[in-house]
Short mmCIF file of N, CA, C and O in Angstrom, two decimals:
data_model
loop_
_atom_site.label_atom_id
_atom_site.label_comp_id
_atom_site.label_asym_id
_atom_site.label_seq_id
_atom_site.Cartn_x
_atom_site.Cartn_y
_atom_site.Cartn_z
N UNK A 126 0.84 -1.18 0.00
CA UNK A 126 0.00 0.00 0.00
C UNK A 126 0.89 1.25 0.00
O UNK A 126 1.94 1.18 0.65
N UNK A 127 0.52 2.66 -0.82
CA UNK A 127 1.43 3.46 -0.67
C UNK A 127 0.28 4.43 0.03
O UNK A 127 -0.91 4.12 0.03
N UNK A 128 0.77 5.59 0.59
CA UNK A 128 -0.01 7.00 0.91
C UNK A 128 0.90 8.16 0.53
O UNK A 128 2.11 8.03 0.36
N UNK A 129 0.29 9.18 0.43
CA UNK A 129 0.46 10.75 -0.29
C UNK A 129 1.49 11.36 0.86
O UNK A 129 1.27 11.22 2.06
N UNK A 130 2.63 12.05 0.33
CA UNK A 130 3.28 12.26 1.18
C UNK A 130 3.47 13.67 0.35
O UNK A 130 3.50 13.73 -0.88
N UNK A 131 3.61 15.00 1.44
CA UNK A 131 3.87 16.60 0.93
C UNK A 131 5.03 16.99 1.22
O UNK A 131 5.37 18.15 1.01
N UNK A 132 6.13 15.81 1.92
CA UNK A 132 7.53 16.02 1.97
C UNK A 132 8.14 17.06 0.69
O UNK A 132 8.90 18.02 0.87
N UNK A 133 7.73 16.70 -0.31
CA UNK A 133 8.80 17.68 -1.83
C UNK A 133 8.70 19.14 -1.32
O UNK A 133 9.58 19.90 -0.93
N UNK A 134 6.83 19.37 -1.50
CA UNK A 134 6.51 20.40 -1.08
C UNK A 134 6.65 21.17 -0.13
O UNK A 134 6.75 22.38 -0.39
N UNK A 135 6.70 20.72 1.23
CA UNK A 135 7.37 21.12 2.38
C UNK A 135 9.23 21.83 2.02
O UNK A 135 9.73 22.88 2.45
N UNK A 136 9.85 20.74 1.08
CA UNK A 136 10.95 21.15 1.08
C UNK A 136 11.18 22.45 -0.05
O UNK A 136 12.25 23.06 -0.04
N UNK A 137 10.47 22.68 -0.67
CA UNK A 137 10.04 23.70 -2.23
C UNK A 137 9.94 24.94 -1.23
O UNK A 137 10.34 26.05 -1.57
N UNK A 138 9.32 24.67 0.17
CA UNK A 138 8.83 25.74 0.42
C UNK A 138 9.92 26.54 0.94
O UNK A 138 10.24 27.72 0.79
N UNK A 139 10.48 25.43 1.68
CA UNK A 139 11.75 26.17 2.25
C UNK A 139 12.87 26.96 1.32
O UNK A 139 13.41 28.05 1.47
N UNK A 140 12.98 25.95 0.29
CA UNK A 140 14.07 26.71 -0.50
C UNK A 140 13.52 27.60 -0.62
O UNK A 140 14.14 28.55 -0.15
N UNK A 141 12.42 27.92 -1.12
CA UNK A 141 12.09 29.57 -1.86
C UNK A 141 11.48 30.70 -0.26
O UNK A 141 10.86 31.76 -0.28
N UNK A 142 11.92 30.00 0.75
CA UNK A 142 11.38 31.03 1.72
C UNK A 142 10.40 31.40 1.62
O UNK A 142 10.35 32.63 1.65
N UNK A 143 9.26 30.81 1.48
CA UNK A 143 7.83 31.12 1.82
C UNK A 143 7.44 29.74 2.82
O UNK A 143 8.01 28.66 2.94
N UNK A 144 5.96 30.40 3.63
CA UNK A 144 5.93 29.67 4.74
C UNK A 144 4.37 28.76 4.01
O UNK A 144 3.84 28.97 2.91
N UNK A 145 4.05 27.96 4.87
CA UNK A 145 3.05 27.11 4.35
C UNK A 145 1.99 28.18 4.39
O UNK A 145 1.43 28.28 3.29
N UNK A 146 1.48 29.12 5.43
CA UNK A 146 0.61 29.96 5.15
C UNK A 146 0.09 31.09 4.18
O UNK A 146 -1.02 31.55 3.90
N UNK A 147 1.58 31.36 3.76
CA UNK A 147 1.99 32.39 2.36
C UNK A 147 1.90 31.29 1.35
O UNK A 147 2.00 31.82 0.24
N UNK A 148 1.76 29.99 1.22
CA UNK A 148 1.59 29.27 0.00
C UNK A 148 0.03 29.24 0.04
O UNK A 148 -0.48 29.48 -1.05
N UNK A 149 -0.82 28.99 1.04
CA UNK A 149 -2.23 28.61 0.99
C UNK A 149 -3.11 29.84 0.52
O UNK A 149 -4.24 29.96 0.04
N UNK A 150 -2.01 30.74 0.89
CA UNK A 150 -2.90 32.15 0.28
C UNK A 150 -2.37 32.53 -1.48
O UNK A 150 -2.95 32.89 -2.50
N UNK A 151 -1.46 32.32 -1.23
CA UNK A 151 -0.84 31.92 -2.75
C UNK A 151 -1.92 31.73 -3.60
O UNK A 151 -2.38 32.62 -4.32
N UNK A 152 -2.59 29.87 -3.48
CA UNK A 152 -3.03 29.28 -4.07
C UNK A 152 -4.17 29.34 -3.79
O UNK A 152 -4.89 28.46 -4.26
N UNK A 153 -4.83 30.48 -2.87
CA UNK A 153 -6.56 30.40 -2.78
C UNK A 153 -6.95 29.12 -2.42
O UNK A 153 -7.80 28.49 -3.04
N UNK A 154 -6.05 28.49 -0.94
CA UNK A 154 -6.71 27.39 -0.99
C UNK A 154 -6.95 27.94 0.90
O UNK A 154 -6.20 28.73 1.48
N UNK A 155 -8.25 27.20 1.56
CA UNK A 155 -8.42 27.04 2.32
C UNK A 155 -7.85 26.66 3.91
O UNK A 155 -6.80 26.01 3.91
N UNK A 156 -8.30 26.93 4.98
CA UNK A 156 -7.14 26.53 6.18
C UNK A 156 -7.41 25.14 6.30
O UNK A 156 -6.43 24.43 6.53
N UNK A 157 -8.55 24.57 6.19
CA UNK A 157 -8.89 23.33 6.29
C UNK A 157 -8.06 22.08 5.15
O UNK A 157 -7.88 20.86 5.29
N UNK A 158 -7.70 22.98 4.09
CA UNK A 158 -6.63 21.96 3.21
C UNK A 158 -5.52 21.67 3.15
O UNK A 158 -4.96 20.67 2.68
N UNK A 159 -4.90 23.12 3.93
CA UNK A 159 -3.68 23.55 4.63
C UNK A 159 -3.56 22.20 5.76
O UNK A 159 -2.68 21.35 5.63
N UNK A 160 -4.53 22.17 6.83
CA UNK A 160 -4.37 21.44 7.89
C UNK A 160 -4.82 19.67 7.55
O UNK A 160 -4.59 18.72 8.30
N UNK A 161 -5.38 19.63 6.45
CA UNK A 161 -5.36 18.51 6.05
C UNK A 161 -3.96 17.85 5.19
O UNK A 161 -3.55 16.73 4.92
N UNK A 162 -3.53 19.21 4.97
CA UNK A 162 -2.05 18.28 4.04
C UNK A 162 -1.18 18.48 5.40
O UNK A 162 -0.38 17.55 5.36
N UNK A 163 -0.96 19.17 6.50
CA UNK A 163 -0.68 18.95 7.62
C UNK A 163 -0.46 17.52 8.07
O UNK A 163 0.71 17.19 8.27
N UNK A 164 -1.23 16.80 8.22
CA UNK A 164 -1.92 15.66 9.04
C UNK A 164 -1.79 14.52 7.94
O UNK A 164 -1.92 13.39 8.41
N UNK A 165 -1.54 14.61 6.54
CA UNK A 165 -0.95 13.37 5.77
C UNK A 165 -2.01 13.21 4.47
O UNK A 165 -1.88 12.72 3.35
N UNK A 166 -3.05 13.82 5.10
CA UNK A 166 -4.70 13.40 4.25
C UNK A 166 -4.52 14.18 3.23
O UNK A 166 -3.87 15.20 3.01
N UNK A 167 -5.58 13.14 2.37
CA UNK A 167 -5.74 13.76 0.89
C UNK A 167 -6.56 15.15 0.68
O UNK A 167 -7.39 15.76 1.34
N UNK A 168 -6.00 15.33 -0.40
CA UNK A 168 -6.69 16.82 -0.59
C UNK A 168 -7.12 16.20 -2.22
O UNK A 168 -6.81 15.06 -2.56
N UNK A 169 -7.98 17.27 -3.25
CA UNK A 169 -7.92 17.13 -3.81
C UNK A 169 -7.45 17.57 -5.09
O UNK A 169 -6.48 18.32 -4.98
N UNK A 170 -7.76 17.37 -6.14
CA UNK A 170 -6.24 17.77 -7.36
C UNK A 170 -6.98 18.38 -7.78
O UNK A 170 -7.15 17.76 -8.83
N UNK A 171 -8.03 19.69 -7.86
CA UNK A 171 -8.04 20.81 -8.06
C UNK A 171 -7.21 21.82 -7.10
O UNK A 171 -6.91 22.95 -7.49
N UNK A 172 -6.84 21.28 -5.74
CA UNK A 172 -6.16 21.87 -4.79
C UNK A 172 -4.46 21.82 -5.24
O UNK A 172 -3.75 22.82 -5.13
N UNK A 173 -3.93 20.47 -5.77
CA UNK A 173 -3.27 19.77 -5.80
C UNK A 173 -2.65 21.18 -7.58
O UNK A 173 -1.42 21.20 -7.62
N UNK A 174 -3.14 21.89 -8.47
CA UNK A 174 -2.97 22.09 -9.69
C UNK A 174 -3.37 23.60 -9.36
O UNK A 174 -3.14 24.48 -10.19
N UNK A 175 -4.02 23.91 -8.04
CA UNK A 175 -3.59 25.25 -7.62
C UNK A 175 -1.80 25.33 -7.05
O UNK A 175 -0.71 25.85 -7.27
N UNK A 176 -2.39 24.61 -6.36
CA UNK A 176 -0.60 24.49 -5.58
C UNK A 176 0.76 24.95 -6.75
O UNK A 176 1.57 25.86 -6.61
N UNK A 177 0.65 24.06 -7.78
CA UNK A 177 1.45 23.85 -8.87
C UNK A 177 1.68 25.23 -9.58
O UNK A 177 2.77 25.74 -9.81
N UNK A 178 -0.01 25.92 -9.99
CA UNK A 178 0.09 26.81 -10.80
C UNK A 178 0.59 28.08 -9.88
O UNK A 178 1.28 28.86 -10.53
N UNK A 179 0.34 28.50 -8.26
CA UNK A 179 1.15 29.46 -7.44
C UNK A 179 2.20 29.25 -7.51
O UNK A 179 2.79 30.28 -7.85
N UNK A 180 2.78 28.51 -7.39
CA UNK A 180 4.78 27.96 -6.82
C UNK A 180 5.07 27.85 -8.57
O UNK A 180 6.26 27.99 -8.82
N UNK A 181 4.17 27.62 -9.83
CA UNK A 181 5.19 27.07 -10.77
C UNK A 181 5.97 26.33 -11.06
O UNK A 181 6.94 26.57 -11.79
N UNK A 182 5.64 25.06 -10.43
CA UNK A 182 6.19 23.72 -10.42
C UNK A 182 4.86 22.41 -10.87
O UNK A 182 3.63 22.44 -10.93
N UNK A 183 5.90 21.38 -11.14
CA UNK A 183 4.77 20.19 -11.50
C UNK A 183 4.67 19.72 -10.18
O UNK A 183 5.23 20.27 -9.23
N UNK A 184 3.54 18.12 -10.05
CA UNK A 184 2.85 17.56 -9.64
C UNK A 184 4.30 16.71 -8.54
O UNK A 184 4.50 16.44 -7.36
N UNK A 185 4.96 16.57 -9.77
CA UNK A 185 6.30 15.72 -8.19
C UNK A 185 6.66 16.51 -7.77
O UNK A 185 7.61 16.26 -7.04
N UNK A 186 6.28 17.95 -7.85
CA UNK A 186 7.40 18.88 -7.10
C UNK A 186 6.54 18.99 -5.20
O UNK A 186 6.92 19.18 -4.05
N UNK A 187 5.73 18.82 -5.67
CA UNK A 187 4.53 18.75 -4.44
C UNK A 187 3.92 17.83 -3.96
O UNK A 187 3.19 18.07 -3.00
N UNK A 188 4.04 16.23 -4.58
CA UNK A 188 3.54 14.74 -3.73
C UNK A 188 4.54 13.86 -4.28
O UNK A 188 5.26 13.97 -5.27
N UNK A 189 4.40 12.98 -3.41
CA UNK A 189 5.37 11.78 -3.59
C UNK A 189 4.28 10.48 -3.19
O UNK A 189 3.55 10.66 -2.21
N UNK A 190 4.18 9.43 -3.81
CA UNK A 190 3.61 8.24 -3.54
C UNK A 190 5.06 7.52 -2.28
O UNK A 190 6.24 7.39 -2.63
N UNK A 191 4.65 7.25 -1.22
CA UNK A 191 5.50 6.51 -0.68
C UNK A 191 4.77 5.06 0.54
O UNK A 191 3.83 5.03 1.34
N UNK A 192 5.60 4.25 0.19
CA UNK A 192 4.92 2.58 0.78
C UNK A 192 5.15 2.68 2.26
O UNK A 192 5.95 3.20 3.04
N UNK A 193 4.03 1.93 2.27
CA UNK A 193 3.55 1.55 4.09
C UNK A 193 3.68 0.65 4.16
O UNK A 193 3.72 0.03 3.10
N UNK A 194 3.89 -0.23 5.67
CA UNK A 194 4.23 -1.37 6.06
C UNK A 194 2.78 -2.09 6.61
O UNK A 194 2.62 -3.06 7.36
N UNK A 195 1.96 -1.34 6.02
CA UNK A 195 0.90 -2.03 5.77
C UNK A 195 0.58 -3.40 5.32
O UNK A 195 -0.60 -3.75 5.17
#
């Protein structure tokens, strides 16, 4: 089994010195999607292609599929 991991993104953010809150406003996205990519959970890929089109990066630059010991 794999789950959604925002590790890239987390690290995107840092390089370019913006904070996760300056990205959510960025991307017109909500606190509740903010705190859901927080916590591991899915969001969805209209959220997922805002993200992309604020920062100007693709889809790996912001999720990673990674396996559970599920």
């Amino acid at each position: 089994m794999r789950k959604v991991s925002y590790l890239p993104l987390w690290h995107l953010l840092l390089e370019r010195g913006m904070t996760k809150s300056q990205m959510r406003i960025e991307a017109g996205l909500t606190t509740n999607v903010l705190a859901n990519m927080n916590k591991g959970q899915h969001i969805s890929m209209d959220s997922l292609i805002r993200i992309c089109d604020a920062l100007d990066c693709n889809l790996n630059d912001v999720v990673e599929l990674v396996k559970t010991e599920e």
